[in-house]
Coordinates of C-alpha atoms in Angstrom, one line a residue:
M1 CA 8.1 51.0 -29.5
S2 CA 10.3 48.4 -27.9
E3 CA 9.6 50.1 -24.6
L4 CA 6.4 51.5 -24.1
P5 CA 6.2 53.1 -20.8
I6 CA 2.6 52.1 -20.2
K7 CA 1.7 49.7 -17.3
A8 CA 1.4 46.2 -17.9
H9 CA -2.2 45.2 -19.1
S10 CA -3.7 48.0 -19.2
F11 CA -5.1 48.4 -23.0
D12 CA -8.3 46.2 -24.4
A13 CA -6.8 46.8 -27.9
I14 CA -3.9 47.7 -29.8
L15 CA -4.3 48.8 -33.3
V16 CA -0.7 49.2 -35.3
E17 CA -0.5 49.8 -39.1
S18 CA 2.5 49.4 -41.4
C19 CA 5.0 50.1 -39.0
V20 CA 6.0 46.4 -37.3
Y21 CA 8.7 45.6 -39.6
I22 CA 10.7 47.9 -37.6
M23 CA 11.0 45.5 -34.7
G24 CA 10.1 42.2 -36.8
F25 CA 6.1 40.6 -36.3
E26 CA 7.2 38.1 -33.6
E27 CA 8.8 40.9 -31.7
A28 CA 6.5 43.1 -31.8
L29 CA 3.7 40.8 -30.2
K30 CA 6.0 40.1 -27.9
Q31 CA 6.2 43.5 -26.9
W32 CA 2.8 44.2 -26.6
Q33 CA 0.9 41.4 -25.9
T34 CA 2.4 42.8 -22.3
V35 CA 0.2 45.9 -22.2
L36 CA -2.6 43.9 -23.7
K37 CA -5.5 43.0 -21.0
A38 CA -6.9 39.4 -20.8
D39 CA -9.1 38.9 -24.2
G40 CA -7.4 42.4 -25.3
L41 CA -7.7 42.5 -29.2
I42 CA -4.7 43.6 -31.1
I43 CA -5.1 44.4 -34.8
V44 CA -2.0 44.8 -37.0
S45 CA -0.8 45.3 -40.8
D46 CA 2.5 43.4 -42.1
L47 CA 4.1 43.4 -45.1
V48 CA 3.6 39.6 -46.1
W49 CA 4.2 37.5 -49.0
L50 CA 1.4 36.2 -51.0
T51 CA 3.1 33.7 -53.3
S52 CA 5.7 30.8 -53.0
K53 CA 7.6 31.9 -55.2
P54 CA 8.1 35.4 -55.5
N55 CA 10.0 37.0 -58.3
E56 CA 13.7 37.3 -57.3
K57 CA 13.6 41.4 -58.5
Y58 CA 11.3 41.9 -55.1
Q59 CA 12.6 39.1 -53.3
S60 CA 15.7 40.9 -53.3
F61 CA 14.4 44.5 -53.5
W62 CA 12.3 43.2 -49.3
S63 CA 15.7 41.5 -47.9
T64 CA 17.0 44.8 -47.6
E65 CA 14.3 46.9 -47.0
Y66 CA 12.3 44.1 -44.9
P67 CA 14.2 40.8 -44.4
A68 CA 12.1 39.2 -41.6
M69 CA 9.3 39.2 -44.3
S70 CA 7.3 36.2 -45.0
N71 CA 4.2 34.6 -45.4
V72 CA 0.6 35.0 -43.9
D73 CA 0.6 30.9 -43.1
T74 CA 3.9 31.7 -41.3
R75 CA 2.8 35.1 -39.4
L76 CA -0.2 33.1 -38.2
V77 CA 2.1 30.2 -36.9
Q78 CA 3.7 32.7 -35.1
A79 CA 0.7 34.5 -33.4
K80 CA -1.0 31.3 -31.8
K81 CA 2.5 30.1 -30.8
L82 CA 2.8 33.7 -28.9
G83 CA -1.0 32.6 -27.5
F84 CA -3.1 35.0 -29.9
E85 CA -6.6 33.7 -31.0
V86 CA -6.8 34.7 -35.0
L87 CA -10.0 36.2 -35.2
D88 CA -9.3 37.3 -38.2
D89 CA -7.2 38.4 -41.1
F90 CA -7.3 39.8 -44.6
T91 CA -5.1 41.3 -47.0
I92 CA -5.7 45.1 -48.0
S93 CA -7.4 45.1 -51.4
D94 CA -5.9 46.7 -54.1
K95 CA -8.5 49.7 -54.2
A96 CA -7.4 50.4 -50.4
W97 CA -4.1 50.2 -51.4
Q98 CA -4.1 52.5 -54.7
N99 CA -6.8 54.8 -52.2
Y100 CA -3.2 55.2 -50.4
L101 CA -0.4 55.5 -53.2
Q102 CA -2.0 57.4 -55.7
P103 CA -1.8 60.8 -53.5
L104 CA 1.6 60.0 -52.0
Q105 CA 3.1 59.6 -55.7
A106 CA 1.3 63.2 -57.0
R107 CA 2.8 64.4 -54.2
V108 CA 6.3 63.3 -54.2
N109 CA 6.0 64.1 -58.3
A110 CA 4.9 68.0 -57.4
L111 CA 8.2 67.8 -55.0
K112 CA 10.6 66.0 -57.2
A113 CA 11.1 69.5 -59.4
S114 CA 11.9 71.7 -55.9
M115 CA 14.0 68.9 -54.6
P116 CA 15.3 66.6 -57.3
E117 CA 18.2 65.7 -55.2
S118 CA 16.9 64.7 -52.1
Q119 CA 17.8 60.8 -51.2
A120 CA 13.9 60.7 -49.4
I121 CA 12.2 61.6 -52.3
K122 CA 14.4 58.5 -54.7
D123 CA 13.5 56.4 -52.1
I124 CA 10.1 56.5 -51.8
Q125 CA 9.8 56.8 -55.6
R126 CA 11.5 53.3 -55.5
K127 CA 9.2 51.9 -53.1
L128 CA 6.2 53.6 -55.4
D129 CA 7.2 52.2 -58.1
I130 CA 7.9 48.4 -56.7
Y131 CA 4.8 48.6 -55.1
Q132 CA 2.4 50.0 -58.2
S133 CA 4.3 46.8 -60.3
H134 CA 3.4 43.8 -58.3
Y135 CA 0.9 44.8 -54.8
G136 CA -1.6 42.0 -54.6
S137 CA 0.2 39.4 -56.9
Q138 CA 3.5 39.3 -55.0
F139 CA 2.9 40.7 -51.9
G140 CA 0.8 42.8 -49.5
Y141 CA 0.0 44.3 -46.8
H142 CA -2.4 41.6 -43.9
F143 CA -4.4 42.6 -41.3
F144 CA -4.7 40.1 -38.6
V145 CA -7.2 40.7 -35.9
L146 CA -6.0 39.1 -32.8
R147 CA -7.5 38.5 -29.4
R148 CA -4.9 37.6 -26.3
N149 CA -5.8 34.5 -24.4
A150 CA -6.9 35.0 -20.7
L151 CA -4.3 35.5 -18.8

């Protein structure tokens, strides 16, 4: 993701969902803006804090899972600093998130019996437990619709 073999300024739009944590929000935007045309769009989601005082349990969990996690205001400042215009931003609704989590939980439940020692299943279940308990009040996935300023 950080070494795209793509010609500079070749895309009109990029859609990136739920993977910015791999590089970090700022670094991802820096890397991807080079392949966007002037006035190109990037629509990106990122896991953010939705409260200024996160519960210690969730702060501890996310400090190991996504140390660069921040709040919406910080992400907006970062995007603007890198030369993006913010066209829109919004948090994914609890309903939309449940539409993803419920089938995932059902699949994990189905696999637990045949894979009781699977670390992957345990890790996914741990995240599901965290998501189910405080998604939307403590943290959430937030979309940013950004336009790259003209070159």
